[in-house]
Short mmCIF file of C-alpha atoms in Angstrom, two decimals:
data_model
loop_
_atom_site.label_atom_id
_atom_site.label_comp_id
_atom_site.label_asym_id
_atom_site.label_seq_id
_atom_site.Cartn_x
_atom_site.Cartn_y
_atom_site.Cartn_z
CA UNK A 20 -152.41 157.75 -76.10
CA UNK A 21 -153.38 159.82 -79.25
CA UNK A 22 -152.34 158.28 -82.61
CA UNK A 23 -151.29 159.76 -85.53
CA UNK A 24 -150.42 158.68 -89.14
CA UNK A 25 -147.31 159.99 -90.58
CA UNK A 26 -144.94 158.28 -93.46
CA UNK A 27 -141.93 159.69 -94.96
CA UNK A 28 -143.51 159.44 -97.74
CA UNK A 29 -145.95 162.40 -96.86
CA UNK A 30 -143.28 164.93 -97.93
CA UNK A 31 -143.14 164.46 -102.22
CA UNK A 32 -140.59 166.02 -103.87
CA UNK A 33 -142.13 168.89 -105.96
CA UNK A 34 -140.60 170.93 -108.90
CA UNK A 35 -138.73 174.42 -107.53
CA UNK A 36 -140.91 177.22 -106.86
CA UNK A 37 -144.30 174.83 -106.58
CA UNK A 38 -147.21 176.55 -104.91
CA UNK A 39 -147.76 173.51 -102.50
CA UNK A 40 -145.80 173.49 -98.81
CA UNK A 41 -145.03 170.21 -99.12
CA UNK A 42 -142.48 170.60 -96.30
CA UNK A 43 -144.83 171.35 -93.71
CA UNK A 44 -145.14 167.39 -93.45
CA UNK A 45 -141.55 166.93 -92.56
CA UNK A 46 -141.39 170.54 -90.06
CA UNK A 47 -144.80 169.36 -88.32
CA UNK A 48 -143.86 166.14 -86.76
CA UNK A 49 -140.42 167.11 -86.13
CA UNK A 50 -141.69 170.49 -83.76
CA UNK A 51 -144.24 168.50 -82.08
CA UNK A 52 -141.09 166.24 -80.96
CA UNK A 53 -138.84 168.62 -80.82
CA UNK A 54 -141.10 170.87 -77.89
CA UNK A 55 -142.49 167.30 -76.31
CA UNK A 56 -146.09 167.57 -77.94
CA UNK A 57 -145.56 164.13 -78.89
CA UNK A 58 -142.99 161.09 -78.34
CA UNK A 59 -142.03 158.36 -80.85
CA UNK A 60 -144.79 156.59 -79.78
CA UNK A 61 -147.51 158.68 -80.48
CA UNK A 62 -146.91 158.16 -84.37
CA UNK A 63 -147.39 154.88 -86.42
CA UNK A 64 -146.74 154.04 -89.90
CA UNK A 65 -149.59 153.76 -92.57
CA UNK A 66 -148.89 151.15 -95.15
CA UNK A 67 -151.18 150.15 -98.53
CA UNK A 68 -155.03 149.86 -97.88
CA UNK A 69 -156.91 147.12 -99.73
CA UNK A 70 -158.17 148.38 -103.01
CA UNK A 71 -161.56 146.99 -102.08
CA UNK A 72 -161.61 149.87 -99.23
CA UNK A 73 -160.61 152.60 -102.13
CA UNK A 74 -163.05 151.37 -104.32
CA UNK A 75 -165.58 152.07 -101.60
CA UNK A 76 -165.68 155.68 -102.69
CA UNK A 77 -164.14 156.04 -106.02
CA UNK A 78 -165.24 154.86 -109.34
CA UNK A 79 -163.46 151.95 -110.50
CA UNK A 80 -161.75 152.86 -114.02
CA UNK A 81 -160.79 156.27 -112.15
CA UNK A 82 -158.82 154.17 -110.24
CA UNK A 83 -157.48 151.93 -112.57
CA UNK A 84 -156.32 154.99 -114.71
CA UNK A 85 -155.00 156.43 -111.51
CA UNK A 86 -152.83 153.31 -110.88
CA UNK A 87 -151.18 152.94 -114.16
CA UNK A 88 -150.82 156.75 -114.77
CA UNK A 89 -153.00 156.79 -117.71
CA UNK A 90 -155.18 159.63 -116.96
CA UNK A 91 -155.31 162.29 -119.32
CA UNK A 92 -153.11 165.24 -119.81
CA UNK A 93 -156.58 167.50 -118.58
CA UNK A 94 -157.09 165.27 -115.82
CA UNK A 95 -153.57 164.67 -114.55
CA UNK A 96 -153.51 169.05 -114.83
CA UNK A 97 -156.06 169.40 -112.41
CA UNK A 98 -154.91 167.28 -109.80
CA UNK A 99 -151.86 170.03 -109.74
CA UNK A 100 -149.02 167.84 -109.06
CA UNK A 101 -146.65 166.28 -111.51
CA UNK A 102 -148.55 162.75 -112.06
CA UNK A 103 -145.77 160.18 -110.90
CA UNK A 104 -146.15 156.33 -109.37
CA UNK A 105 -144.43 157.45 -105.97
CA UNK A 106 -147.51 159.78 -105.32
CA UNK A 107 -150.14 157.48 -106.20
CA UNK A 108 -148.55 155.44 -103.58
CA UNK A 109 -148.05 158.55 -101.40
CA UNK A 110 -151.96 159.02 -101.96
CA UNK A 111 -152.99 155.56 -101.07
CA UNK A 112 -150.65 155.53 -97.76
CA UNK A 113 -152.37 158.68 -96.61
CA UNK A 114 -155.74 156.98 -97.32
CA UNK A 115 -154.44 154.10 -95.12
CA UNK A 116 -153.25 156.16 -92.32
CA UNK A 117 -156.89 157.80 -91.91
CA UNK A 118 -158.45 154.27 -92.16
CA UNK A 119 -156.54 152.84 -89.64
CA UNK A 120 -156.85 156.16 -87.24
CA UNK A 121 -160.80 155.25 -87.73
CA UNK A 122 -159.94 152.19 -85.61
CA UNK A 123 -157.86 154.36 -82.87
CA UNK A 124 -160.52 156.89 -83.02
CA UNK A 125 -162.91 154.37 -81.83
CA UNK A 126 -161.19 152.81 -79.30
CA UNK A 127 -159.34 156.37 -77.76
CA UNK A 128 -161.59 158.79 -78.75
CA UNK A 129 -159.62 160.57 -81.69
CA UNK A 130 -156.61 159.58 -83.80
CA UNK A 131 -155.09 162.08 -86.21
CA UNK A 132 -153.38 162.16 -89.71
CA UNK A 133 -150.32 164.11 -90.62
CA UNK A 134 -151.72 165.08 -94.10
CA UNK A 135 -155.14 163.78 -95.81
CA UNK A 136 -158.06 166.31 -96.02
CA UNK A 137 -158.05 165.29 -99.45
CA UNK A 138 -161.40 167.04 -99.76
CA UNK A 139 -161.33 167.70 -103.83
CA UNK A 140 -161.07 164.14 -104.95
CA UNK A 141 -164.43 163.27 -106.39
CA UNK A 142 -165.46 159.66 -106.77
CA UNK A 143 -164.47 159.77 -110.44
CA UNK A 144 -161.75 162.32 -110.77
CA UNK A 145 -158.95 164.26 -108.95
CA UNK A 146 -158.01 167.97 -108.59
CA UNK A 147 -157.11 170.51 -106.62
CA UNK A 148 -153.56 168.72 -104.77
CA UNK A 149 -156.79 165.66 -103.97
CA UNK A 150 -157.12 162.25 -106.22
CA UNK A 151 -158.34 159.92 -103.57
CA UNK A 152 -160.56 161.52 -101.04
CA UNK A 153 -159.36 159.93 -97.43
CA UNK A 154 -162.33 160.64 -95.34
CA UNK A 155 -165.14 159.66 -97.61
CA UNK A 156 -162.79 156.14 -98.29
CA UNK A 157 -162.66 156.06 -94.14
CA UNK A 158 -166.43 157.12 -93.90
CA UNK A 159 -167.09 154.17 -96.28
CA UNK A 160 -165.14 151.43 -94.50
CA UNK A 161 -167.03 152.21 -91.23
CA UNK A 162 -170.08 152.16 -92.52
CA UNK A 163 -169.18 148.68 -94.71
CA UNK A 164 -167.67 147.18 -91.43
CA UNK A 165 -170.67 147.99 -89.34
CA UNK A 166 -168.32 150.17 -87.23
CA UNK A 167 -170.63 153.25 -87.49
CA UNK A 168 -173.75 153.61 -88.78
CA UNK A 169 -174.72 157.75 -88.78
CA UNK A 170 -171.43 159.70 -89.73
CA UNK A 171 -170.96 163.64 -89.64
CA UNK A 172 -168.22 165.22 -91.48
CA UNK A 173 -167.00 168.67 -90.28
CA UNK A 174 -165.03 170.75 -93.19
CA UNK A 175 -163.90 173.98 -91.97
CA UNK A 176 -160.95 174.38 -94.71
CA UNK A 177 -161.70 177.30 -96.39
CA UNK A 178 -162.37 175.50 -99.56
CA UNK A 179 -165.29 173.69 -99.89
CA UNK A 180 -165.64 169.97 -99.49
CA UNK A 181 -166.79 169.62 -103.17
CA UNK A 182 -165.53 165.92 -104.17
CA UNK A 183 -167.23 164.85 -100.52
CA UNK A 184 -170.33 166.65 -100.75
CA UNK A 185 -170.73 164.64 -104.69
CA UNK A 186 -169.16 160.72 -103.08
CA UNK A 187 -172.09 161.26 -100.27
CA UNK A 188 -174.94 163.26 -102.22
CA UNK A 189 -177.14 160.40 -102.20
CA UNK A 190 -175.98 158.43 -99.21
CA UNK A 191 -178.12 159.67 -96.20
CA UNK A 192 -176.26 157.90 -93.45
CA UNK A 193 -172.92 160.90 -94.14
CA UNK A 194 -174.00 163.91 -93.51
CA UNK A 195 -171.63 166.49 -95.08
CA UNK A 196 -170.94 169.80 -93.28
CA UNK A 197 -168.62 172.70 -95.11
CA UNK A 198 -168.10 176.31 -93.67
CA UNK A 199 -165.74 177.75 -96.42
CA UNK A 200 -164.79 180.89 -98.09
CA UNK A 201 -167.80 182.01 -100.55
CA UNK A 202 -165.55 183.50 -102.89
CA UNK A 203 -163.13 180.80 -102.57
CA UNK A 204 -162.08 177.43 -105.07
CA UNK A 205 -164.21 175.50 -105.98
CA UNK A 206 -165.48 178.53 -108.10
CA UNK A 207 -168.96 176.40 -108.65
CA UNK A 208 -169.37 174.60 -105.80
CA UNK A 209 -171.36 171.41 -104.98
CA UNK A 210 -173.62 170.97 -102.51
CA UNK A 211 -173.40 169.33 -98.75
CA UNK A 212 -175.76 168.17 -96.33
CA UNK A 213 -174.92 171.89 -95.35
CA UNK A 214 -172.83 174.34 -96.55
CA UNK A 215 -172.24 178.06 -94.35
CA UNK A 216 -170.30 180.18 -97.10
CA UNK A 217 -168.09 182.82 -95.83
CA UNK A 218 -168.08 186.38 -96.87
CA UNK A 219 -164.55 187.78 -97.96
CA UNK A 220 -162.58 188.99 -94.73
CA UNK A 221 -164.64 187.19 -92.06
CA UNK A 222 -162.94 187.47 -88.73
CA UNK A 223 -162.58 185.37 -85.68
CA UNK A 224 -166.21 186.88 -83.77
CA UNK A 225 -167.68 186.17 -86.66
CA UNK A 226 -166.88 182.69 -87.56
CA UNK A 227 -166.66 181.40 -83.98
CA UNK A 228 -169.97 182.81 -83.47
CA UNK A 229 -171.17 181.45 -86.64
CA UNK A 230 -169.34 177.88 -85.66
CA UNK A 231 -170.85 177.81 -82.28
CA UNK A 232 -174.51 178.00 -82.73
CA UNK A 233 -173.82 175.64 -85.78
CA UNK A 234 -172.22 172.56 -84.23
CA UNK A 235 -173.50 171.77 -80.82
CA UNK A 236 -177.38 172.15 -83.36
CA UNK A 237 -175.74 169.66 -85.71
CA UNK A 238 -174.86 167.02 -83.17
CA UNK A 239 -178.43 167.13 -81.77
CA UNK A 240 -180.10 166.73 -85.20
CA UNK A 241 -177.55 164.45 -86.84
CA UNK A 242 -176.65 162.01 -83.50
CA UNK A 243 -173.53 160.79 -85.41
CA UNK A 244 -171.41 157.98 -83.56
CA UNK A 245 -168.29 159.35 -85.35
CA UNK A 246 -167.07 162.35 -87.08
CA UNK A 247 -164.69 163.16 -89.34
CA UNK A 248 -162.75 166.75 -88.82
CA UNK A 249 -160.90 168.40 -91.55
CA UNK A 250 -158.90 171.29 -89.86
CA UNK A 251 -157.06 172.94 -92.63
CA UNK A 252 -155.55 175.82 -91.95
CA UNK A 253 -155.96 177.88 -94.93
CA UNK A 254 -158.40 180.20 -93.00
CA UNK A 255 -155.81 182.15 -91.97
CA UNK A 256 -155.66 186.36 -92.92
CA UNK A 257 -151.90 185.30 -93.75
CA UNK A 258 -153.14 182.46 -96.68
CA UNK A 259 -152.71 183.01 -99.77
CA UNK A 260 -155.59 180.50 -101.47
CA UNK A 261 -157.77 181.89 -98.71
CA UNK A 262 -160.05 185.03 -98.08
CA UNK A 263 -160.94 185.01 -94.86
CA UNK A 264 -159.42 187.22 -92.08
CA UNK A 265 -158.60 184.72 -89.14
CA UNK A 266 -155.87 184.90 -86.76
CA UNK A 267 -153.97 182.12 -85.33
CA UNK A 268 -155.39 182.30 -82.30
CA UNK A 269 -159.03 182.49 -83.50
CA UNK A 270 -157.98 179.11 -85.41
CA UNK A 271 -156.85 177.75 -82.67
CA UNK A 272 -160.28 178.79 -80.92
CA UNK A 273 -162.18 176.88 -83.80
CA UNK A 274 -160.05 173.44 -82.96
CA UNK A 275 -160.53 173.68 -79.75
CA UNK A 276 -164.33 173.97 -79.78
CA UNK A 277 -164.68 171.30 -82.18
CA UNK A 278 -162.42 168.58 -80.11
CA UNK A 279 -163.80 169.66 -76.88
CA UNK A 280 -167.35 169.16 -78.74
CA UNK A 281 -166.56 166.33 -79.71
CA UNK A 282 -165.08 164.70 -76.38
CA UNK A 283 -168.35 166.29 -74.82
CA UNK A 284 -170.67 164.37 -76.40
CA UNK A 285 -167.75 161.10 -76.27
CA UNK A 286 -168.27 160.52 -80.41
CA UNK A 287 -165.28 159.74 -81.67
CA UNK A 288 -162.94 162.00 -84.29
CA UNK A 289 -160.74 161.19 -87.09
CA UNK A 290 -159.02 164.85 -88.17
CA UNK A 291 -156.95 165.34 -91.30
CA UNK A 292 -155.09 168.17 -91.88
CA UNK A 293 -156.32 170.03 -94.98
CA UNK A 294 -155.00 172.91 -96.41
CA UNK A 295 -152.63 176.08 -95.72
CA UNK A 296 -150.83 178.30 -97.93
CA UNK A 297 -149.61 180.91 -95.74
CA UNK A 298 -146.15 182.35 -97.26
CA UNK A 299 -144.34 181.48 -93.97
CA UNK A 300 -144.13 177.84 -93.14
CA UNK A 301 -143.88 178.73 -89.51
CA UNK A 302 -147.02 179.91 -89.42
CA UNK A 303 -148.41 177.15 -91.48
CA UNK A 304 -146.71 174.62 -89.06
CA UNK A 305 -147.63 176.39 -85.98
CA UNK A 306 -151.64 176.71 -86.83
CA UNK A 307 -151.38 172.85 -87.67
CA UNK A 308 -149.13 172.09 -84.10
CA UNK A 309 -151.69 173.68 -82.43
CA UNK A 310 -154.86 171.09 -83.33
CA UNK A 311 -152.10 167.97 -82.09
CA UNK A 312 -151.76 170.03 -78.79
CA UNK A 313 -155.16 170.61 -78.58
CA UNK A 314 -156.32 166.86 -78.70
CA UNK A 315 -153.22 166.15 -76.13
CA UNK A 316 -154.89 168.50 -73.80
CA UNK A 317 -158.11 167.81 -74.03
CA UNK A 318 -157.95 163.88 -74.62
CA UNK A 319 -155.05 163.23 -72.02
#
């Protein structure tokens, strides 16, 4: 059965007429109830991770600031959101919910997690909507618990994975893949294992194409025993932090030959959600429904 983390505390209350859709994490479990994607059972609960698994990927007094709100005004400003203790705690749940879909991952193939794709959070700082970076802290506890030993992270938001590309820039056994918007945030960008920038108003043909002589070449040269996916949907035509010129169904195209990959070669997948900005939450929700349907079908 395919697993996925979801807390009420996903959905943060945000000042009026804040940039971030943080309602998409209330709408997107509810439709894939609502049209039988997914039963009760299909979700569980994250709680609190261990600090020690945090700490795995972020620098210590980071965290400590992070904990008792003491970051400064410049740093809290970055992050983006209003610094409060409920989303620290929000932050550290989501973390928990891709940790313990690591362990579902690996014993059904893939798990997935409501929100996370917290791709911006560097090992000593926040920004972006990102202060702890969920897939580097789940990369990190597989690696420390002799789960995994050769990881491959897959970033196709259309930012780049800057905060993971600087946690794993030394550490050869994560390999860090990003196929983002070239003209897109981060404006100077770090670098991955790889990194495929996008010109402005690349289309479905193009990306796929691009995608598909990039990942099955990856898998062969990298022979990871689990990867991390981070499907955000901000690729979109309709997105308004994006540039590129994808359609829903050529996103939908891009999940599918990434899970299917993925089940192919029987490596297990942890996918957070990532970003999207479109101005209508449907389409938002419905681009993010579509990677949960996706695993259903392929991983039934």
């Amino acid at each position: 059965m395919l697993k996925i983390a979801y807390h009420p505390i996903y959905k943060h209350p945000l000042p009026e007429g804040h940039r971030f859709p943080m309602i998409k994490y209330e709408l997107l479990p509810q439709q894939l109830l609502y049209e039988g994607t997914c039963t009760e059972d299909n979700f569980f609960e994250p709680s609190f991770p261990e600090d020690h698994h945090i700490l795995a990927a972020h620098d210590k007094i980071y965290y400590q600031n992070l904990m008792s709100l003491e970051l400064s005004k410049r740093e809290a400003r970055k992050i983006g959101f209003p610094l409060s203790d409920e989303l620290v705690q929000r932050e550290r749940i989501i973390a928990d919910g891709t940790i313990k879909g690591c362990h579902f991952a690996l014993e059904q193939g893939i798990a997935m997690n409501i929100a996370g794709g917290t791709h911006h959070a560097y090992s000593d700082r926040g920004e972006a909507f990102c202060m702890l970076n969920d897939q580097a802290i789940g990369a990190r506890y597989l690696l420390n618990h002799e789960l995994a030993k050769k990881i491959l992270i897959v970033d196709l938001d259309v930012h780049q994975g800057n905060g993971t590309a600087e946690i794993f820039e030394t550490d050869h056994s994560v390999f860090t893949f990003s196929m983002h918007g070239k003209g897109n945030y981060p404006f100077k960008k770090e670098v991955s294992d790889l990194d495929i920038p996008l010109e402005k108003g690349t289309t479905d043909q193009e990306y796929l194409s691009i995608l598909k002589k990039t990942l099955p070449a990856l898998l062969e040269r990298v022979q990871p025993d689990f990867i991390f996916y981070l499907c955000g949907v901000d690729v979109l035509e309709t997105d308004k932090l994006g540039t590129l010129s994808m359609t829903l169904d050529g996103c939908k195209e891009r999940d599918r030959f990434v899970l299917q990959s993925c089940y192919d070669a029987k490596i297990p997948v942890q996918c957070s959600m990532g970003g999207g900005y479109s101005p209508e939450i449907r389409i938002i929700v419905e681009a993010h429904a579509n990677t949960f349907r996706l695993a259903e079908d392929i991983y039934a």
